[in-house]
C-alpha atoms as one frame of an Amber mdcrd trajectory, in Angstrom:
protein
   6.286  16.673   1.829  10.079  16.976   2.005  13.293  17.809   0.192  15.571
  15.027   0.604  17.828  18.099   2.234  18.942  16.302   6.000  18.822  19.301
   8.573  19.828  17.595  11.776  20.599  13.684  13.448  18.376  12.314  16.007
  18.965   9.308  18.214  16.342   7.199  19.190  16.543   7.348  23.109  13.925
   4.908  23.779  11.598   2.153  22.519   8.123   1.690  24.050   6.022  -1.106
  22.571   2.451   0.045  22.809  -0.229  -0.663  20.408   2.284   0.809  18.403
   5.980   0.796  18.780   6.755   4.490  20.242   9.724   5.969  19.961  11.362
   8.916  21.682  13.906  10.727  19.618  17.293  13.261  21.085  17.474  15.935
  18.191  19.048  19.367  17.822  15.784  21.243  17.125  14.040  24.014  18.819
  11.335  21.983  20.218   9.049  25.333  20.834   8.626  25.431  17.236   7.843
  21.912  16.793   3.649  21.339  16.722   2.026  17.832  17.934   1.038  16.759
  14.904   4.012  18.031  12.755   5.609  15.826  10.307   9.217  14.941  10.746
  10.741  12.429   8.287  13.096  10.048  10.456  15.917   8.379   7.638  12.935
   8.704   5.137   9.963   7.882   6.978   7.371  10.449   7.571   6.370  10.466
  11.285   3.932  12.558  13.473   5.146  14.335  16.147   2.759  13.136  19.348
   5.279  14.536  22.348   7.746  16.633  22.572  10.208  18.128  25.013  13.226
  19.983  25.369  15.925  18.172  22.947  13.587  15.040  21.758  10.138  14.719
  20.094   8.318  11.357  20.420   6.740   9.345  17.426   4.744   6.251  16.688
   5.829   3.622  14.467   3.175   1.540  13.195   3.638  -2.459  12.557   2.783
  -1.246   8.635   5.827   1.336   9.068   7.880  -1.348  10.353   7.233  -3.883
   8.074   8.159  -1.845   5.220  11.073  -0.372   6.325  14.636  -1.031   7.162
  14.205  -3.709  10.092  17.492  -2.522  12.339  16.510   1.040  12.517  14.267
   1.016  15.140  16.429   0.296  18.067  17.583   2.420  20.748  20.856   4.167
  19.998  20.505   3.801  16.682  20.960   7.336  14.600  18.083   8.581  12.354
  18.306  11.434   9.577  15.743  14.222  10.053  13.807  17.004   8.119  11.468
  18.683   9.300   8.729  19.112   6.752   8.887  21.800   3.300   6.850  24.739
   4.453   5.813  27.303   1.248   8.846  29.609   0.286  11.573  26.917   1.557
  14.299  26.390  -1.197  13.797  22.735  -2.333  17.271  21.557  -2.644  17.073
  18.147  -3.171  14.037  17.028  -5.129  10.414  16.124  -3.853  10.011  13.854
  -1.461   6.620  12.514  -0.128   8.710  10.029   3.329   7.468   7.180   1.994
   9.929   3.989   1.411   9.383   2.513  -2.062  11.278  -0.290  -0.967  14.740
  -1.586   1.680  17.597  -2.061  -0.410  21.027  -3.129   0.844  24.353  -1.900
   0.405  26.550  -4.484  -1.647  29.915  -2.312  -1.374  31.918   0.875  -1.071
  35.058   1.869  -1.724  36.590   5.748  -2.069  36.265   7.535  -5.264  38.558
  10.984  -5.081  37.142  12.993  -1.503  33.976  10.844  -1.599  32.543   7.284
  -1.241  31.024   5.294  -3.960  28.139   3.137  -2.364  26.745   0.097  -4.367
  22.968  -0.610  -3.346  20.802  -3.291  -4.436  16.691  -3.321  -5.530  14.308
  -5.415  -5.683  14.003  -6.046  -9.947  10.447  -4.224  -9.156  11.874  -0.829
  -8.558  14.637  -1.324 -11.730  11.703   0.401 -14.421  12.303   4.033 -11.541
  15.833   4.408 -11.560  17.500   5.974 -14.129  21.430   7.454 -14.183  21.514
  11.367 -12.901  17.900  10.759 -11.951  16.839  11.351  -8.232  16.893   8.857
  -5.556  15.988   8.920  -1.704  18.295   6.572   0.615  17.662   6.952   4.245
  15.764   9.982   3.396  18.254  11.905   2.099  18.190  13.095  -1.805  20.832
  11.891  -3.849  22.079  11.441  -7.531  22.034   8.217  -8.986  25.438   7.455
 -10.618  24.957   4.097 -12.465  22.558   2.155 -12.633  22.803  -2.077 -13.369
  20.406  -5.226 -13.994  21.391  -8.234 -11.962  19.807 -11.761 -11.931  16.997
 -11.271  -9.357  17.162  -7.435  -8.585  19.287  -3.917  -9.721  22.121  -2.411
  -8.763  22.611   1.888  -8.672  25.212   3.623  -7.057  25.570   7.034  -5.611
  28.553   9.346  -4.384  28.681  10.717  -1.186  30.849  14.024  -0.568  32.396
  14.794   2.467  30.037  17.384   3.494  26.991  14.377   3.576  29.165  12.134
   4.791  29.670  14.026   8.074  25.828  15.830   7.959  24.140  12.630   7.725
  24.317   9.299   8.622  25.316   8.190   4.989  29.052   8.117   6.418  28.799
   4.761   8.239  26.828   2.703   4.879  28.976  -0.686   4.958  28.136  -3.536
   2.923  25.078  -5.637   4.313  23.787  -2.803   5.896  20.144  -1.832   5.044
  18.676   1.596   3.856  15.077   3.005   3.571  14.867   3.811  -0.409  12.103
   6.010  -2.047  12.177   6.286  -6.176  11.761   9.632  -7.269   7.729  10.633
  -6.988   7.608  11.691 -10.930   9.416   8.354 -12.141   6.330   6.871 -10.136
   3.788   8.230 -11.509   4.597   8.109 -15.007   5.704   3.771 -14.328   1.510
   3.936 -13.268   0.629   6.007 -16.674   2.582   3.671 -18.349   1.112   0.674
 -16.397  -2.764   1.862 -17.171  -1.328   2.605 -21.358  -0.340  -1.054 -21.375
């Protein structure tokens, strides 16, 4: 379980094809405090630490994970938003995040808005009912507030504001039109949507 508050930016140092894809990720964490088997969210994807050393850890990404996440993100040199798993008693600064990606979105555009940047993101129509203005959403692992939502042909567009702090402490400052991003809808919306389906 996570909160969507990014605590480090990692970088993929090596990609090794095995039965699964082994990723070596450089980070600023004190790895003596991270156990093998621990969960770390990597740009919104909950992955298990299978090896570690000073300033790095390794994870295995399955074919299922690769098929359901942004295709460009698992490449050498790619920067990733990192968050360690929530501990009992930690501050819940964002919202409840599972680290399970619901869909890949696509940035449709960005524009300055005061000191912030407004980012528009396209989603498949199947997720339209799970995204609401002023609700929570996770983009590449970061907890954000939805500004507005518009239904368009073939899908849904929503926008978020990236404040300067978020831009400098996550990879979201790099977003530009056409970039694929991992999206996780609010877990409450997911369960409410399922309940409504069953009631119908």
